Every structure is written in structure tokens, then in C-alpha cells.
Amino acid sequence: MSPLLQSHHFRAMASTVNVQLVGVGPDEAAAAFATVEGIFREVESSCTRFDPASPLMTANVAPRRWHELPRSCYDAIRAAHEAYLATEGRFDPRVLRSLELHGYDRSLPFATGGVQVNLELPAITPDRRRWRPKFDETRRAVRLGSAPVDLGGIGKGLAVRWAMAAVQNCGSAALVEAGGDLATRGPGPEGTGWRAAVENPQVPPGAPQGRPVVVLAASDRAVATSSLRLRTWKVAGRDAHHLIDPRTARPAATGLASVTVIQDDPAWAEVWSKSLFLAGADDIDAQARARGLAAVWVDATGRVRVSPAAQEFVLWQVRHAGS
């Protein structure tokens, strides 16, 4: 008989969050689910850029000043700076102005596809200065520097990280998944391990997904994907998406459709998936090999590639997203 499985779903951070606990009773599971949901709500409310009154946006209004922040927002900005340093600036949260200038200054109806924003694209100059925020741990205060920041590139991964830590001792196995970014613990509900399916990035929003391009063994691992499938739109007749290249301040044109990274930590999986996406089709293989990253990517032609470090996690794959 399979161990008792308890599941919970809710919406947060523009994603459906899925929590599964194995080997716990209903009362313990309900308490754990409430804790996880509270973590996501806290990260969402403190780190959102869509609410001008959020702690993050309050700091963004005057980035050169010191701002005392809630723990979740303070820790998220520190984590973003660590990611900036580790990726040598390829992961750079100072893309808020670029997103806004491309029309992504509010929630857009991506699920239906065909999103168009009517505005003129101004000239945009990338900020090539190093990002040097200042932190005061005693006051939990931050001085962002010369530019506002967007935490959308790491916030969901951090919420998954903190939620998994909260259910670390609940039952024999656990999964927290938010919009495709996930972390797992233990042998899964059947004792055979957790699996993660990587969706086909070439399937349009709203269309049936069909079979995945890769199925991964994901037990005691985190998996995150950066993809052009959903958050894309047109502005001034030009294609745009949410993955901004800090070197150009424009949506990245890299010849890639999606990048998935398998890591020990969901926030770092999210960071490295974006960093490798910005490396582009010509350089991603070398970058993944040099850093020993377990990565799976689909290029703009639909070809599916797997890095050497990811081979051990691949249970099944197609060679081409259209096959």
C-alpha cells in the first residue's frame, strides 16, 4: 500500500503552487500547507513589482537611500546580489526599467497568448556599472544603488527553497512546485522517486501541452526552467519577452527557447537557468561544461540538448521538440 499522500494547490506569484506531502495525516498536512502558503504570500507581497506600495517598490523609488525591509525582501535582495557575483553579472536584477519600457509594467494575460502592448519603444541604454548594493544586517536595511531592481528572476526559487525548509521534517517525502520550478525530498509517493517533466517550449500558450521533451529523475533535487513559451508579447510590432539581457537592456535574442537546470537548491537552479539562457545557443554547452551544470535546453529550431552533468538525471527524452 502506498504511503498516505496529501496534496494542496493554490495561486501565488502568477503561478499555480503544488505541494505534496507523503506519510502525514490530514491535520499535520493542513498545518504544513498553511505554512507554505504563508511563505509564498509573504514573498509575493514584499517582493512584487506590481504593487507600488510593496517594500521592494518603496525601496526602488529611492534606490540610493537606505531602506529597512521585511526579512523576506532583505534576504531576496542579498540572494540576488550573490547570484549577480556568481554569474559575473549575467544574472542582473537591474532590469526593471527595461521591463517597464517594453510594456511589462503590470500583469499581462499571457495564458491566452497573442498579447500586444501599444506603445513606442524608446532608446534604452544598458547600465554597465557594477552593481554594488549595501547591506546592514543589524537594521535589515538595504541601499540598492543607482538603479531599481526586479526580483522576478529569483523570487519564486527562493519561495520554493523556504517552503521546502518549512516542511523538511513533515513525513517521508515532499514536493513543492511553482509554475514548473520545483524542489523535492525523499523517495516520492510510490517509493520510486520523484519525476520532473520539461514541457515543450514550442507549444503556444493555451494549446494542449502533449508529451514533454524530457523527463528527469528529480528526487532530492531542485529543477527550474527559463522559457519563452508563456511570458511573450508584442510591443511596437516587435517580439518581446521577460528574459532581459543586461548587456543590451533588451529581451535576449539567444537562439534558445528554454533552459532547464537541475541543482541542489531551487533558487540557484532558477539563477543558472537564466544565466545559461543568456549565454545563448552558441555558448551554452561550453558554459554548462565549464561550470559542471546539469542542464537541458531546447534551441530555437527545436533541437533538444543535454549537458554531460545532466545525463544521469534523464529518464526519457526526444531529440527534437517537434518529433
PDB file of N, CA and C in Angstrom, residues 134-175:
ATOM      1  N   LYS A 134      24.406  48.011  -0.813  1.00  0.00           N
ATOM      2  CA  LYS A 134      24.933  47.978   0.548  1.00  0.00           C
ATOM      3  C   LYS A 134      23.899  47.343   1.464  1.00  0.00           C
ATOM      4  N   PHE A 135      24.395  46.578   2.448  1.00  0.00           N
ATOM      5  CA  PHE A 135      23.508  45.853   3.354  1.00  0.00           C
ATOM      6  C   PHE A 135      23.889  46.147   4.803  1.00  0.00           C
ATOM      7  N   ASP A 136      22.863  46.323   5.623  1.00  0.00           N
ATOM      8  CA  ASP A 136      23.042  46.494   7.061  1.00  0.00           C
ATOM      9  C   ASP A 136      22.195  45.420   7.739  1.00  0.00           C
ATOM     10  N   GLU A 137      22.841  44.348   8.148  1.00  0.00           N
ATOM     11  CA  GLU A 137      22.131  43.205   8.719  1.00  0.00           C
ATOM     12  C   GLU A 137      21.463  43.568  10.045  1.00  0.00           C
ATOM     13  N   THR A 138      22.102  44.426  10.824  1.00  0.00           N
ATOM     14  CA  THR A 138      21.539  44.790  12.125  1.00  0.00           C
ATOM     15  C   THR A 138      20.165  45.440  11.982  1.00  0.00           C
ATOM     16  N   ARG A 139      20.052  46.351  11.028  1.00  0.00           N
ATOM     17  CA  ARG A 139      18.774  47.037  10.809  1.00  0.00           C
ATOM     18  C   ARG A 139      17.941  46.355   9.723  1.00  0.00           C
ATOM     19  N   ARG A 140      18.508  45.355   9.066  1.00  0.00           N
ATOM     20  CA  ARG A 140      17.878  44.706   7.921  1.00  0.00           C
ATOM     21  C   ARG A 140      17.532  45.767   6.871  1.00  0.00           C
ATOM     22  N   ALA A 141      18.556  46.567   6.558  1.00  0.00           N
ATOM     23  CA  ALA A 141      18.376  47.689   5.645  1.00  0.00           C
ATOM     24  C   ALA A 141      19.243  47.502   4.407  1.00  0.00           C
ATOM     25  N   VAL A 142      18.773  48.065   3.291  1.00  0.00           N
ATOM     26  CA  VAL A 142      19.448  47.932   2.006  1.00  0.00           C
ATOM     27  C   VAL A 142      19.513  49.286   1.323  1.00  0.00           C
ATOM     28  N   ARG A 143      20.639  49.544   0.685  1.00  0.00           N
ATOM     29  CA  ARG A 143      20.756  50.651  -0.252  1.00  0.00           C
ATOM     30  C   ARG A 143      21.041  50.036  -1.623  1.00  0.00           C
ATOM     31  N   LEU A 144      20.090  50.122  -2.533  1.00  0.00           N
ATOM     32  CA  LEU A 144      20.160  49.386  -3.796  1.00  0.00           C
ATOM     33  C   LEU A 144      21.243  49.896  -4.729  1.00  0.00           C
ATOM     34  N   GLY A 145      21.498  51.190  -4.711  1.00  0.00           N
ATOM     35  CA  GLY A 145      22.469  51.751  -5.641  1.00  0.00           C
ATOM     36  C   GLY A 145      21.808  52.710  -6.608  1.00  0.00           C
ATOM     37  N   SER A 146      22.271  52.711  -7.855  1.00  0.00           N
ATOM     38  CA  SER A 146      21.827  53.728  -8.808  1.00  0.00           C
ATOM     39  C   SER A 146      20.569  53.358  -9.563  1.00  0.00           C
ATOM     40  N   ALA A 147      20.132  52.093  -9.492  1.00  0.00           N
ATOM     41  CA  ALA A 147      19.009  51.656 -10.322  1.00  0.00           C
ATOM     42  C   ALA A 147      18.059  50.782  -9.522  1.00  0.00           C
ATOM     43  N   PRO A 148      16.765  50.809  -9.865  1.00  0.00           N
ATOM     44  CA  PRO A 148      15.798  49.910  -9.222  1.00  0.00           C
ATOM     45  C   PRO A 148      15.997  48.479  -9.696  1.00  0.00           C
ATOM     46  N   VAL A 149      15.436  47.528  -8.948  1.00  0.00           N
ATOM     47  CA  VAL A 149      15.646  46.108  -9.261  1.00  0.00           C
ATOM     48  C   VAL A 149      14.313  45.380  -9.369  1.00  0.00           C
ATOM     49  N   ASP A 150      14.363  44.266 -10.080  1.00  0.00           N
ATOM     50  CA  ASP A 150      13.239  43.334 -10.198  1.00  0.00           C
ATOM     51  C   ASP A 150      13.697  41.996  -9.648  1.00  0.00           C
ATOM     52  N   LEU A 151      12.925  41.411  -8.740  1.00  0.00           N
ATOM     53  CA  LEU A 151      13.302  40.135  -8.130  1.00  0.00           C
ATOM     54  C   LEU A 151      12.576  38.952  -8.759  1.00  0.00           C
ATOM     55  N   GLY A 152      11.931  39.182  -9.913  1.00  0.00           N
ATOM     56  CA  GLY A 152      11.211  38.104 -10.565  1.00  0.00           C
ATOM     57  C   GLY A 152      12.095  36.961 -11.022  1.00  0.00           C
ATOM     58  N   GLY A 153      13.391  37.209 -11.189  1.00  0.00           N
ATOM     59  CA  GLY A 153      14.280  36.161 -11.658  1.00  0.00           C
ATOM     60  C   GLY A 153      14.775  35.220 -10.580  1.00  0.00           C
ATOM     61  N   ILE A 154      14.429  35.504  -9.305  1.00  0.00           N
ATOM     62  CA  ILE A 154      14.907  34.647  -8.217  1.00  0.00           C
ATOM     63  C   ILE A 154      13.855  34.442  -7.139  1.00  0.00           C
ATOM     64  N   GLY A 155      12.833  35.291  -7.115  1.00  0.00           N
ATOM     65  CA  GLY A 155      11.860  35.255  -6.028  1.00  0.00           C
ATOM     66  C   GLY A 155      11.117  33.940  -5.896  1.00  0.00           C
ATOM     67  N   LYS A 156      10.705  33.361  -7.038  1.00  0.00           N
ATOM     68  CA  LYS A 156       9.958  32.114  -6.972  1.00  0.00           C
ATOM     69  C   LYS A 156      10.840  30.980  -6.460  1.00  0.00           C
ATOM     70  N   GLY A 157      12.092  30.949  -6.920  1.00  0.00           N
ATOM     71  CA  GLY A 157      13.007  29.928  -6.436  1.00  0.00           C
ATOM     72  C   GLY A 157      13.259  30.035  -4.945  1.00  0.00           C
ATOM     73  N   LEU A 158      13.346  31.268  -4.445  1.00  0.00           N
ATOM     74  CA  LEU A 158      13.534  31.459  -3.009  1.00  0.00           C
ATOM     75  C   LEU A 158      12.304  31.017  -2.225  1.00  0.00           C
ATOM     76  N   ALA A 159      11.116  31.318  -2.747  1.00  0.00           N
ATOM     77  CA  ALA A 159       9.891  30.878  -2.068  1.00  0.00           C
ATOM     78  C   ALA A 159       9.841  29.364  -1.986  1.00  0.00           C
ATOM     79  N   VAL A 160      10.238  28.677  -3.069  1.00  0.00           N
ATOM     80  CA  VAL A 160      10.277  27.214  -3.047  1.00  0.00           C
ATOM     81  C   VAL A 160      11.314  26.732  -2.038  1.00  0.00           C
ATOM     82  N   ARG A 161      12.482  27.375  -2.013  1.00  0.00           N
ATOM     83  CA  ARG A 161      13.532  26.998  -1.047  1.00  0.00           C
ATOM     84  C   ARG A 161      13.023  27.101   0.384  1.00  0.00           C
ATOM     85  N   TRP A 162      12.432  28.236   0.724  1.00  0.00           N
ATOM     86  CA  TRP A 162      11.986  28.469   2.097  1.00  0.00           C
ATOM     87  C   TRP A 162      10.797  27.582   2.444  1.00  0.00           C
ATOM     88  N   ALA A 163       9.946  27.305   1.479  1.00  0.00           N
ATOM     89  CA  ALA A 163       8.817  26.408   1.736  1.00  0.00           C
ATOM     90  C   ALA A 163       9.303  24.984   1.990  1.00  0.00           C
ATOM     91  N   MET A 164      10.275  24.519   1.216  1.00  0.00           N
ATOM     92  CA  MET A 164      10.814  23.177   1.434  1.00  0.00           C
ATOM     93  C   MET A 164      11.480  23.071   2.797  1.00  0.00           C
ATOM     94  N   ALA A 165      12.165  24.120   3.212  1.00  0.00           N
ATOM     95  CA  ALA A 165      12.786  24.104   4.542  1.00  0.00           C
ATOM     96  C   ALA A 165      11.725  23.987   5.628  1.00  0.00           C
ATOM     97  N   ALA A 166      10.566  24.606   5.394  1.00  0.00           N
ATOM     98  CA  ALA A 166       9.490  24.579   6.388  1.00  0.00           C
ATOM     99  C   ALA A 166       8.856  23.203   6.526  1.00  0.00           C
ATOM    100  N   VAL A 167       8.922  22.375   5.471  1.00  0.00           N
ATOM    101  CA  VAL A 167       8.306  21.038   5.528  1.00  0.00           C
ATOM    102  C   VAL A 167       9.378  19.947   5.557  1.00  0.00           C
ATOM    103  N   GLN A 168      10.588  20.330   5.946  1.00  0.00           N
ATOM    104  CA  GLN A 168      11.699  19.388   5.918  1.00  0.00           C
ATOM    105  C   GLN A 168      11.445  18.155   6.779  1.00  0.00           C
ATOM    106  N   ASN A 169      10.736  18.313   7.880  1.00  0.00           N
ATOM    107  CA  ASN A 169      10.502  17.203   8.793  1.00  0.00           C
ATOM    108  C   ASN A 169       9.075  16.666   8.734  1.00  0.00           C
ATOM    109  N   CYS A 170       8.348  17.021   7.690  1.00  0.00           N
ATOM    110  CA  CYS A 170       6.964  16.548   7.530  1.00  0.00           C
ATOM    111  C   CYS A 170       6.939  15.281   6.683  1.00  0.00           C
ATOM    112  N   GLY A 171       6.674  14.182   7.293  1.00  0.00           N
ATOM    113  CA  GLY A 171       6.509  12.934   6.563  1.00  0.00           C
ATOM    114  C   GLY A 171       7.803  12.401   5.970  1.00  0.00           C
ATOM    115  N   SER A 172       7.657  11.455   5.061  1.00  0.00           N
ATOM    116  CA  SER A 172       8.807  10.764   4.472  1.00  0.00           C
ATOM    117  C   SER A 172       9.254  11.365   3.152  1.00  0.00           C
ATOM    118  N   ALA A 173       8.416  12.192   2.539  1.00  0.00           N
ATOM    119  CA  ALA A 173       8.763  12.785   1.252  1.00  0.00           C
ATOM    120  C   ALA A 173       7.931  14.037   1.044  1.00  0.00           C
ATOM    121  N   ALA A 174       8.449  14.952   0.213  1.00  0.00           N
ATOM    122  CA  ALA A 174       7.742  16.210  -0.034  1.00  0.00           C
ATOM    123  C   ALA A 174       8.113  16.756  -1.395  1.00  0.00           C
ATOM    124  N   LEU A 175       7.193  17.521  -1.955  1.00  0.00           N
ATOM    125  CA  LEU A 175       7.418  18.249  -3.203  1.00  0.00           C
ATOM    126  C   LEU A 175       6.769  19.616  -3.084  1.00  0.00           C
TER     127      LEU A 175
END
